[in-house]
């Protein structure tokens, strides 16, 4: 019979299909370090390719996700997998909280984010730091809200990362996750598959010279436990009032949970 401590450790060993998809097969590094290296490499072109490959729709998705926090008027916000700080900047502009902290494992992405924040005159309101989602460097009950945009599928341990976010949320605080999903409409699905399997890696290779990165981002998005499967995972790490909302014919979903 497992002790409570062993049971907790065991609970964070659950594997999902996207865990087996790595940016650089055969590198010998674990997923966390491969993802860090990948984002350091593509950081200079990341924002441009996001806008280009999504035709700008990704900005619309981010705004819809952030709006779901407006009613609660959060004052202390954590943005996990902040990348170049897009969501952090947009969140401040839309909600005017007291403070936003963005964390990411890629220093390359964070450096670009800091430059964007300084240019926007928001360095006094938004700070970025390097940190791992599996061991958040914050006290329990620290934040009114947490956002994660297109980052949870890159966690080395999905449940550990979600549990850490639950820990640092204040009681009643809300988690908002934005992540790719797979369209269910048969006609649109074929177009989506062609775009993700052929166009996205080709454009990633052309502009960033890193076809592997954009191939990984596509494959991990397709393998990620989406919709009700992800809701079950949120419920399993003790989030309440969970729900999801599909966007743009189902190619993206907003997920929501409360502590």
JSON list of N, CA, C and O in Angstrom, two decimals, residues 157-203:
[
{"chain": "A", "resi": 157, "resn": "UNK", "atom": "N", "xyz": [6.15, 17.81, -17.48]},
{"chain": "A", "resi": 157, "resn": "UNK", "atom": "CA", "xyz": [5.20, 17.07, -16.64]},
{"chain": "A", "resi": 157, "resn": "UNK", "atom": "C", "xyz": [3.93, 17.91, -16.55]},
{"chain": "A", "resi": 157, "resn": "UNK", "atom": "O", "xyz": [3.85, 18.85, -15.77]},
{"chain": "A", "resi": 158, "resn": "UNK", "atom": "N", "xyz": [2.94, 17.57, -17.36]},
{"chain": "A", "resi": 158, "resn": "UNK", "atom": "CA", "xyz": [1.73, 18.37, -17.47]},
{"chain": "A", "resi": 158, "resn": "UNK", "atom": "C", "xyz": [1.01, 18.50, -16.13]},
{"chain": "A", "resi": 158, "resn": "UNK", "atom": "O", "xyz": [0.65, 19.61, -15.72]},
{"chain": "A", "resi": 159, "resn": "UNK", "atom": "N", "xyz": [0.77, 17.41, -15.44]},
{"chain": "A", "resi": 159, "resn": "UNK", "atom": "CA", "xyz": [0.02, 17.45, -14.20]},
{"chain": "A", "resi": 159, "resn": "UNK", "atom": "C", "xyz": [0.78, 18.19, -13.11]},
{"chain": "A", "resi": 159, "resn": "UNK", "atom": "O", "xyz": [0.19, 18.91, -12.30]},
{"chain": "A", "resi": 160, "resn": "UNK", "atom": "N", "xyz": [2.11, 18.04, -13.08]},
{"chain": "A", "resi": 160, "resn": "UNK", "atom": "CA", "xyz": [2.91, 18.77, -12.08]},
{"chain": "A", "resi": 160, "resn": "UNK", "atom": "C", "xyz": [2.81, 20.26, -12.33]},
{"chain": "A", "resi": 160, "resn": "UNK", "atom": "O", "xyz": [2.66, 21.06, -11.39]},
{"chain": "A", "resi": 161, "resn": "UNK", "atom": "N", "xyz": [2.90, 20.67, -13.60]},
{"chain": "A", "resi": 161, "resn": "UNK", "atom": "CA", "xyz": [2.79, 22.08, -13.93]},
{"chain": "A", "resi": 161, "resn": "UNK", "atom": "C", "xyz": [1.44, 22.66, -13.56]},
{"chain": "A", "resi": 161, "resn": "UNK", "atom": "O", "xyz": [1.34, 23.76, -12.98]},
{"chain": "A", "resi": 162, "resn": "UNK", "atom": "N", "xyz": [0.38, 21.92, -13.85]},
{"chain": "A", "resi": 162, "resn": "UNK", "atom": "CA", "xyz": [-0.97, 22.38, -13.51]},
{"chain": "A", "resi": 162, "resn": "UNK", "atom": "C", "xyz": [-1.16, 22.43, -11.99]},
{"chain": "A", "resi": 162, "resn": "UNK", "atom": "O", "xyz": [-1.79, 23.36, -11.47]},
{"chain": "A", "resi": 163, "resn": "UNK", "atom": "N", "xyz": [-0.60, 21.46, -11.28]},
{"chain": "A", "resi": 163, "resn": "UNK", "atom": "CA", "xyz": [-0.71, 21.44, -9.82]},
{"chain": "A", "resi": 163, "resn": "UNK", "atom": "C", "xyz": [0.04, 22.61, -9.19]},
{"chain": "A", "resi": 163, "resn": "UNK", "atom": "O", "xyz": [-0.40, 23.20, -8.21]},
{"chain": "A", "resi": 164, "resn": "UNK", "atom": "N", "xyz": [1.19, 22.96, -9.76]},
{"chain": "A", "resi": 164, "resn": "UNK", "atom": "CA", "xyz": [1.94, 24.11, -9.27]},
{"chain": "A", "resi": 164, "resn": "UNK", "atom": "C", "xyz": [1.15, 25.40, -9.47]},
{"chain": "A", "resi": 164, "resn": "UNK", "atom": "O", "xyz": [1.14, 26.28, -8.60]},
{"chain": "A", "resi": 165, "resn": "UNK", "atom": "N", "xyz": [0.47, 25.52, -10.61]},
{"chain": "A", "resi": 165, "resn": "UNK", "atom": "CA", "xyz": [-0.34, 26.71, -10.84]},
{"chain": "A", "resi": 165, "resn": "UNK", "atom": "C", "xyz": [-1.51, 26.76, -9.86]},
{"chain": "A", "resi": 165, "resn": "UNK", "atom": "O", "xyz": [-1.87, 27.84, -9.36]},
{"chain": "A", "resi": 166, "resn": "UNK", "atom": "N", "xyz": [-2.10, 25.61, -9.58]},
{"chain": "A", "resi": 166, "resn": "UNK", "atom": "CA", "xyz": [-3.17, 25.55, -8.59]},
{"chain": "A", "resi": 166, "resn": "UNK", "atom": "C", "xyz": [-2.64, 26.00, -7.22]},
{"chain": "A", "resi": 166, "resn": "UNK", "atom": "O", "xyz": [-3.30, 26.75, -6.50]},
{"chain": "A", "resi": 167, "resn": "UNK", "atom": "N", "xyz": [-1.44, 25.56, -6.87]},
{"chain": "A", "resi": 167, "resn": "UNK", "atom": "CA", "xyz": [-0.85, 25.90, -5.57]},
{"chain": "A", "resi": 167, "resn": "UNK", "atom": "C", "xyz": [-0.68, 27.41, -5.41]},
{"chain": "A", "resi": 167, "resn": "UNK", "atom": "O", "xyz": [-0.99, 27.97, -4.35]},
{"chain": "A", "resi": 168, "resn": "UNK", "atom": "N", "xyz": [-0.18, 28.09, -6.44]},
{"chain": "A", "resi": 168, "resn": "UNK", "atom": "CA", "xyz": [0.15, 29.51, -6.29]},
{"chain": "A", "resi": 168, "resn": "UNK", "atom": "C", "xyz": [-1.05, 30.43, -6.54]},
{"chain": "A", "resi": 168, "resn": "UNK", "atom": "O", "xyz": [-0.95, 31.64, -6.30]},
{"chain": "A", "resi": 169, "resn": "UNK", "atom": "N", "xyz": [-2.16, 29.88, -7.01]},
{"chain": "A", "resi": 169, "resn": "UNK", "atom": "CA", "xyz": [-3.38, 30.68, -7.12]},
{"chain": "A", "resi": 169, "resn": "UNK", "atom": "C", "xyz": [-3.98, 30.93, -5.74]},
{"chain": "A", "resi": 169, "resn": "UNK", "atom": "O", "xyz": [-3.93, 30.07, -4.86]},
{"chain": "A", "resi": 170, "resn": "UNK", "atom": "N", "xyz": [-4.56, 32.10, -5.56]},
{"chain": "A", "resi": 170, "resn": "UNK", "atom": "CA", "xyz": [-5.33, 32.37, -4.35]},
{"chain": "A", "resi": 170, "resn": "UNK", "atom": "C", "xyz": [-6.65, 31.61, -4.42]},
{"chain": "A", "resi": 170, "resn": "UNK", "atom": "O", "xyz": [-7.15, 31.33, -5.52]},
{"chain": "A", "resi": 171, "resn": "UNK", "atom": "N", "xyz": [-7.24, 31.25, -3.29]},
{"chain": "A", "resi": 171, "resn": "UNK", "atom": "CA", "xyz": [-8.58, 30.64, -3.31]},
{"chain": "A", "resi": 171, "resn": "UNK", "atom": "C", "xyz": [-9.55, 31.53, -4.10]},
{"chain": "A", "resi": 171, "resn": "UNK", "atom": "O", "xyz": [-9.62, 32.74, -3.88]},
{"chain": "A", "resi": 172, "resn": "UNK", "atom": "N", "xyz": [-10.26, 30.93, -5.01]},
{"chain": "A", "resi": 172, "resn": "UNK", "atom": "CA", "xyz": [-11.16, 31.68, -5.88]},
{"chain": "A", "resi": 172, "resn": "UNK", "atom": "C", "xyz": [-10.49, 32.19, -7.14]},
{"chain": "A", "resi": 172, "resn": "UNK", "atom": "O", "xyz": [-11.17, 32.69, -8.05]},
{"chain": "A", "resi": 173, "resn": "UNK", "atom": "N", "xyz": [-9.16, 32.09, -7.21]},
{"chain": "A", "resi": 173, "resn": "UNK", "atom": "CA", "xyz": [-8.42, 32.55, -8.38]},
{"chain": "A", "resi": 173, "resn": "UNK", "atom": "C", "xyz": [-8.70, 31.69, -9.61]},
{"chain": "A", "resi": 173, "resn": "UNK", "atom": "O", "xyz": [-9.07, 30.52, -9.49]},
{"chain": "A", "resi": 174, "resn": "UNK", "atom": "N", "xyz": [-8.50, 32.28, -10.78]},
{"chain": "A", "resi": 174, "resn": "UNK", "atom": "CA", "xyz": [-8.86, 31.60, -12.03]},
{"chain": "A", "resi": 174, "resn": "UNK", "atom": "C", "xyz": [-7.64, 31.32, -12.90]},
{"chain": "A", "resi": 174, "resn": "UNK", "atom": "O", "xyz": [-6.74, 32.16, -13.03]},
{"chain": "A", "resi": 175, "resn": "UNK", "atom": "N", "xyz": [-7.62, 30.13, -13.49]},
{"chain": "A", "resi": 175, "resn": "UNK", "atom": "CA", "xyz": [-6.64, 29.74, -14.49]},
{"chain": "A", "resi": 175, "resn": "UNK", "atom": "C", "xyz": [-7.29, 29.81, -15.87]},
{"chain": "A", "resi": 175, "resn": "UNK", "atom": "O", "xyz": [-8.39, 29.29, -16.07]},
{"chain": "A", "resi": 176, "resn": "UNK", "atom": "N", "xyz": [-6.60, 30.46, -16.82]},
{"chain": "A", "resi": 176, "resn": "UNK", "atom": "CA", "xyz": [-7.04, 30.48, -18.21]},
{"chain": "A", "resi": 176, "resn": "UNK", "atom": "C", "xyz": [-5.94, 29.89, -19.07]},
{"chain": "A", "resi": 176, "resn": "UNK", "atom": "O", "xyz": [-4.79, 30.37, -19.04]},
{"chain": "A", "resi": 177, "resn": "UNK", "atom": "N", "xyz": [-6.27, 28.86, -19.82]},
{"chain": "A", "resi": 177, "resn": "UNK", "atom": "CA", "xyz": [-5.32, 28.20, -20.72]},
{"chain": "A", "resi": 177, "resn": "UNK", "atom": "C", "xyz": [-5.83, 28.35, -22.15]},
{"chain": "A", "resi": 177, "resn": "UNK", "atom": "O", "xyz": [-7.00, 28.08, -22.43]},
{"chain": "A", "resi": 178, "resn": "UNK", "atom": "N", "xyz": [-4.94, 28.76, -23.03]},
{"chain": "A", "resi": 178, "resn": "UNK", "atom": "CA", "xyz": [-5.25, 28.84, -24.46]},
{"chain": "A", "resi": 178, "resn": "UNK", "atom": "C", "xyz": [-4.36, 27.82, -25.15]},
{"chain": "A", "resi": 178, "resn": "UNK", "atom": "O", "xyz": [-3.14, 27.82, -24.97]},
{"chain": "A", "resi": 179, "resn": "UNK", "atom": "N", "xyz": [-4.97, 26.91, -25.92]},
{"chain": "A", "resi": 179, "resn": "UNK", "atom": "CA", "xyz": [-4.17, 25.86, -26.56]},
{"chain": "A", "resi": 179, "resn": "UNK", "atom": "C", "xyz": [-4.83, 25.41, -27.86]},
{"chain": "A", "resi": 179, "resn": "UNK", "atom": "O", "xyz": [-6.04, 25.48, -28.01]},
{"chain": "A", "resi": 180, "resn": "UNK", "atom": "N", "xyz": [-3.98, 24.95, -28.79]},
{"chain": "A", "resi": 180, "resn": "UNK", "atom": "CA", "xyz": [-4.50, 24.42, -30.04]},
{"chain": "A", "resi": 180, "resn": "UNK", "atom": "C", "xyz": [-5.33, 23.17, -29.80]},
{"chain": "A", "resi": 180, "resn": "UNK", "atom": "O", "xyz": [-5.09, 22.40, -28.86]},
{"chain": "A", "resi": 181, "resn": "UNK", "atom": "N", "xyz": [-6.31, 22.97, -30.67]},
{"chain": "A", "resi": 181, "resn": "UNK", "atom": "CA", "xyz": [-7.11, 21.74, -30.66]},
{"chain": "A", "resi": 181, "resn": "UNK", "atom": "C", "xyz": [-7.33, 21.32, -32.11]},
{"chain": "A", "resi": 181, "resn": "UNK", "atom": "O", "xyz": [-6.82, 21.96, -33.04]},
{"chain": "A", "resi": 182, "resn": "UNK", "atom": "N", "xyz": [-8.09, 20.26, -32.30]},
{"chain": "A", "resi": 182, "resn": "UNK", "atom": "CA", "xyz": [-8.28, 19.72, -33.65]},
{"chain": "A", "resi": 182, "resn": "UNK", "atom": "C", "xyz": [-9.72, 19.94, -34.09]},
{"chain": "A", "resi": 182, "resn": "UNK", "atom": "O", "xyz": [-10.65, 19.59, -33.36]},
{"chain": "A", "resi": 183, "resn": "UNK", "atom": "N", "xyz": [-9.93, 20.51, -35.28]},
{"chain": "A", "resi": 183, "resn": "UNK", "atom": "CA", "xyz": [-11.30, 20.75, -35.76]},
{"chain": "A", "resi": 183, "resn": "UNK", "atom": "C", "xyz": [-12.03, 19.43, -36.01]},
{"chain": "A", "resi": 183, "resn": "UNK", "atom": "O", "xyz": [-11.42, 18.43, -36.40]},
{"chain": "A", "resi": 184, "resn": "UNK", "atom": "N", "xyz": [-13.33, 19.42, -35.78]},
{"chain": "A", "resi": 184, "resn": "UNK", "atom": "CA", "xyz": [-14.13, 18.22, -35.97]},
{"chain": "A", "resi": 184, "resn": "UNK", "atom": "C", "xyz": [-14.89, 18.22, -37.29]},
{"chain": "A", "resi": 184, "resn": "UNK", "atom": "O", "xyz": [-15.34, 17.17, -37.74]},
{"chain": "A", "resi": 185, "resn": "UNK", "atom": "N", "xyz": [-15.03, 19.38, -37.93]},
{"chain": "A", "resi": 185, "resn": "UNK", "atom": "CA", "xyz": [-15.69, 19.46, -39.23]},
{"chain": "A", "resi": 185, "resn": "UNK", "atom": "C", "xyz": [-14.84, 18.76, -40.28]},
{"chain": "A", "resi": 185, "resn": "UNK", "atom": "O", "xyz": [-13.65, 19.08, -40.46]},
{"chain": "A", "resi": 186, "resn": "UNK", "atom": "N", "xyz": [-15.41, 17.78, -40.98]},
{"chain": "A", "resi": 186, "resn": "UNK", "atom": "CA", "xyz": [-14.66, 16.93, -41.90]},
{"chain": "A", "resi": 186, "resn": "UNK", "atom": "C", "xyz": [-13.99, 17.74, -43.01]},
{"chain": "A", "resi": 186, "resn": "UNK", "atom": "O", "xyz": [-12.82, 17.50, -43.35]},
{"chain": "A", "resi": 187, "resn": "UNK", "atom": "N", "xyz": [-14.70, 18.67, -43.60]},
{"chain": "A", "resi": 187, "resn": "UNK", "atom": "CA", "xyz": [-14.16, 19.46, -44.70]},
{"chain": "A", "resi": 187, "resn": "UNK", "atom": "C", "xyz": [-13.02, 20.35, -44.22]},
{"chain": "A", "resi": 187, "resn": "UNK", "atom": "O", "xyz": [-11.95, 20.40, -44.82]},
{"chain": "A", "resi": 188, "resn": "UNK", "atom": "N", "xyz": [-13.24, 21.04, -43.12]},
{"chain": "A", "resi": 188, "resn": "UNK", "atom": "CA", "xyz": [-12.23, 21.94, -42.59]},
{"chain": "A", "resi": 188, "resn": "UNK", "atom": "C", "xyz": [-11.02, 21.18, -42.05]},
{"chain": "A", "resi": 188, "resn": "UNK", "atom": "O", "xyz": [-9.90, 21.67, -42.10]},
{"chain": "A", "resi": 189, "resn": "UNK", "atom": "N", "xyz": [-11.26, 19.97, -41.55]},
{"chain": "A", "resi": 189, "resn": "UNK", "atom": "CA", "xyz": [-10.18, 19.15, -40.99]},
{"chain": "A", "resi": 189, "resn": "UNK", "atom": "C", "xyz": [-9.11, 18.86, -42.03]},
{"chain": "A", "resi": 189, "resn": "UNK", "atom": "O", "xyz": [-7.91, 18.90, -41.75]},
{"chain": "A", "resi": 190, "resn": "UNK", "atom": "N", "xyz": [-9.53, 18.57, -43.28]},
{"chain": "A", "resi": 190, "resn": "UNK", "atom": "CA", "xyz": [-8.56, 18.27, -44.33]},
{"chain": "A", "resi": 190, "resn": "UNK", "atom": "C", "xyz": [-7.68, 19.48, -44.64]},
{"chain": "A", "resi": 190, "resn": "UNK", "atom": "O", "xyz": [-6.46, 19.34, -44.79]},
{"chain": "A", "resi": 191, "resn": "UNK", "atom": "N", "xyz": [-8.29, 20.66, -44.72]},
{"chain": "A", "resi": 191, "resn": "UNK", "atom": "CA", "xyz": [-7.53, 21.88, -44.96]},
{"chain": "A", "resi": 191, "resn": "UNK", "atom": "C", "xyz": [-6.59, 22.17, -43.81]},
{"chain": "A", "resi": 191, "resn": "UNK", "atom": "O", "xyz": [-5.42, 22.53, -44.01]},
{"chain": "A", "resi": 192, "resn": "UNK", "atom": "N", "xyz": [-7.09, 21.99, -42.59]},
{"chain": "A", "resi": 192, "resn": "UNK", "atom": "CA", "xyz": [-6.28, 22.21, -41.40]},
{"chain": "A", "resi": 192, "resn": "UNK", "atom": "C", "xyz": [-5.07, 21.27, -41.38]},
{"chain": "A", "resi": 192, "resn": "UNK", "atom": "O", "xyz": [-3.94, 21.71, -41.10]},
{"chain": "A", "resi": 193, "resn": "UNK", "atom": "N", "xyz": [-5.29, 20.00, -41.67]},
{"chain": "A", "resi": 193, "resn": "UNK", "atom": "CA", "xyz": [-4.19, 19.03, -41.66]},
{"chain": "A", "resi": 193, "resn": "UNK", "atom": "C", "xyz": [-3.11, 19.38, -42.68]},
{"chain": "A", "resi": 193, "resn": "UNK", "atom": "O", "xyz": [-1.91, 19.27, -42.41]},
{"chain": "A", "resi": 194, "resn": "UNK", "atom": "N", "xyz": [-3.54, 19.79, -43.87]},
{"chain": "A", "resi": 194, "resn": "UNK", "atom": "CA", "xyz": [-2.57, 20.18, -44.89]},
{"chain": "A", "resi": 194, "resn": "UNK", "atom": "C", "xyz": [-1.76, 21.39, -44.42]},
{"chain": "A", "resi": 194, "resn": "UNK", "atom": "O", "xyz": [-0.53, 21.43, -44.57]},
{"chain": "A", "resi": 195, "resn": "UNK", "atom": "N", "xyz": [-2.44, 22.35, -43.86]},
{"chain": "A", "resi": 195, "resn": "UNK", "atom": "CA", "xyz": [-1.75, 23.57, -43.43]},
{"chain": "A", "resi": 195, "resn": "UNK", "atom": "C", "xyz": [-0.75, 23.27, -42.32]},
{"chain": "A", "resi": 195, "resn": "UNK", "atom": "O", "xyz": [0.40, 23.74, -42.36]},
{"chain": "A", "resi": 196, "resn": "UNK", "atom": "N", "xyz": [-1.18, 22.46, -41.34]},
{"chain": "A", "resi": 196, "resn": "UNK", "atom": "CA", "xyz": [-0.30, 22.17, -40.21]},
{"chain": "A", "resi": 196, "resn": "UNK", "atom": "C", "xyz": [0.83, 21.21, -40.57]},
{"chain": "A", "resi": 196, "resn": "UNK", "atom": "O", "xyz": [1.95, 21.34, -40.07]},
{"chain": "A", "resi": 197, "resn": "UNK", "atom": "N", "xyz": [0.55, 20.23, -41.44]},
{"chain": "A", "resi": 197, "resn": "UNK", "atom": "CA", "xyz": [1.55, 19.22, -41.78]},
{"chain": "A", "resi": 197, "resn": "UNK", "atom": "C", "xyz": [2.53, 19.67, -42.84]},
{"chain": "A", "resi": 197, "resn": "UNK", "atom": "O", "xyz": [3.69, 19.22, -42.87]},
{"chain": "A", "resi": 198, "resn": "UNK", "atom": "N", "xyz": [2.09, 20.55, -43.75]},
{"chain": "A", "resi": 198, "resn": "UNK", "atom": "CA", "xyz": [2.92, 20.94, -44.89]},
{"chain": "A", "resi": 198, "resn": "UNK", "atom": "C", "xyz": [3.35, 22.40, -44.83]},
{"chain": "A", "resi": 198, "resn": "UNK", "atom": "O", "xyz": [4.53, 22.73, -44.87]},
{"chain": "A", "resi": 199, "resn": "UNK", "atom": "N", "xyz": [2.37, 23.30, -44.72]},
{"chain": "A", "resi": 199, "resn": "UNK", "atom": "CA", "xyz": [2.67, 24.72, -44.81]},
{"chain": "A", "resi": 199, "resn": "UNK", "atom": "C", "xyz": [3.47, 25.22, -43.61]},
{"chain": "A", "resi": 199, "resn": "UNK", "atom": "O", "xyz": [4.50, 25.91, -43.77]},
{"chain": "A", "resi": 200, "resn": "UNK", "atom": "N", "xyz": [3.01, 24.88, -42.39]},
{"chain": "A", "resi": 200, "resn": "UNK", "atom": "CA", "xyz": [3.66, 25.42, -41.19]},
{"chain": "A", "resi": 200, "resn": "UNK", "atom": "C", "xyz": [5.13, 25.02, -41.09]},
{"chain": "A", "resi": 200, "resn": "UNK", "atom": "O", "xyz": [6.00, 25.88, -40.90]},
{"chain": "A", "resi": 201, "resn": "UNK", "atom": "N", "xyz": [5.50, 23.72, -41.22]},
{"chain": "A", "resi": 201, "resn": "UNK", "atom": "CA", "xyz": [6.93, 23.38, -41.16]},
{"chain": "A", "resi": 201, "resn": "UNK", "atom": "C", "xyz": [7.74, 24.02, -42.28]},
{"chain": "A", "resi": 201, "resn": "UNK", "atom": "O", "xyz": [8.88, 24.44, -42.07]},
{"chain": "A", "resi": 202, "resn": "UNK", "atom": "N", "xyz": [7.14, 24.13, -43.48]},
{"chain": "A", "resi": 202, "resn": "UNK", "atom": "CA", "xyz": [7.87, 24.73, -44.60]},
{"chain": "A", "resi": 202, "resn": "UNK", "atom": "C", "xyz": [8.16, 26.20, -44.35]},
{"chain": "A", "resi": 202, "resn": "UNK", "atom": "O", "xyz": [9.27, 26.69, -44.59]},
{"chain": "A", "resi": 203, "resn": "UNK", "atom": "N", "xyz": [7.17, 26.94, -43.85]},
{"chain": "A", "resi": 203, "resn": "UNK", "atom": "CA", "xyz": [7.36, 28.35, -43.55]},
{"chain": "A", "resi": 203, "resn": "UNK", "atom": "C", "xyz": [8.32, 28.54, -42.37]},
{"chain": "A", "resi": 203, "resn": "UNK", "atom": "O", "xyz": [9.12, 29.46, -42.35]}
]
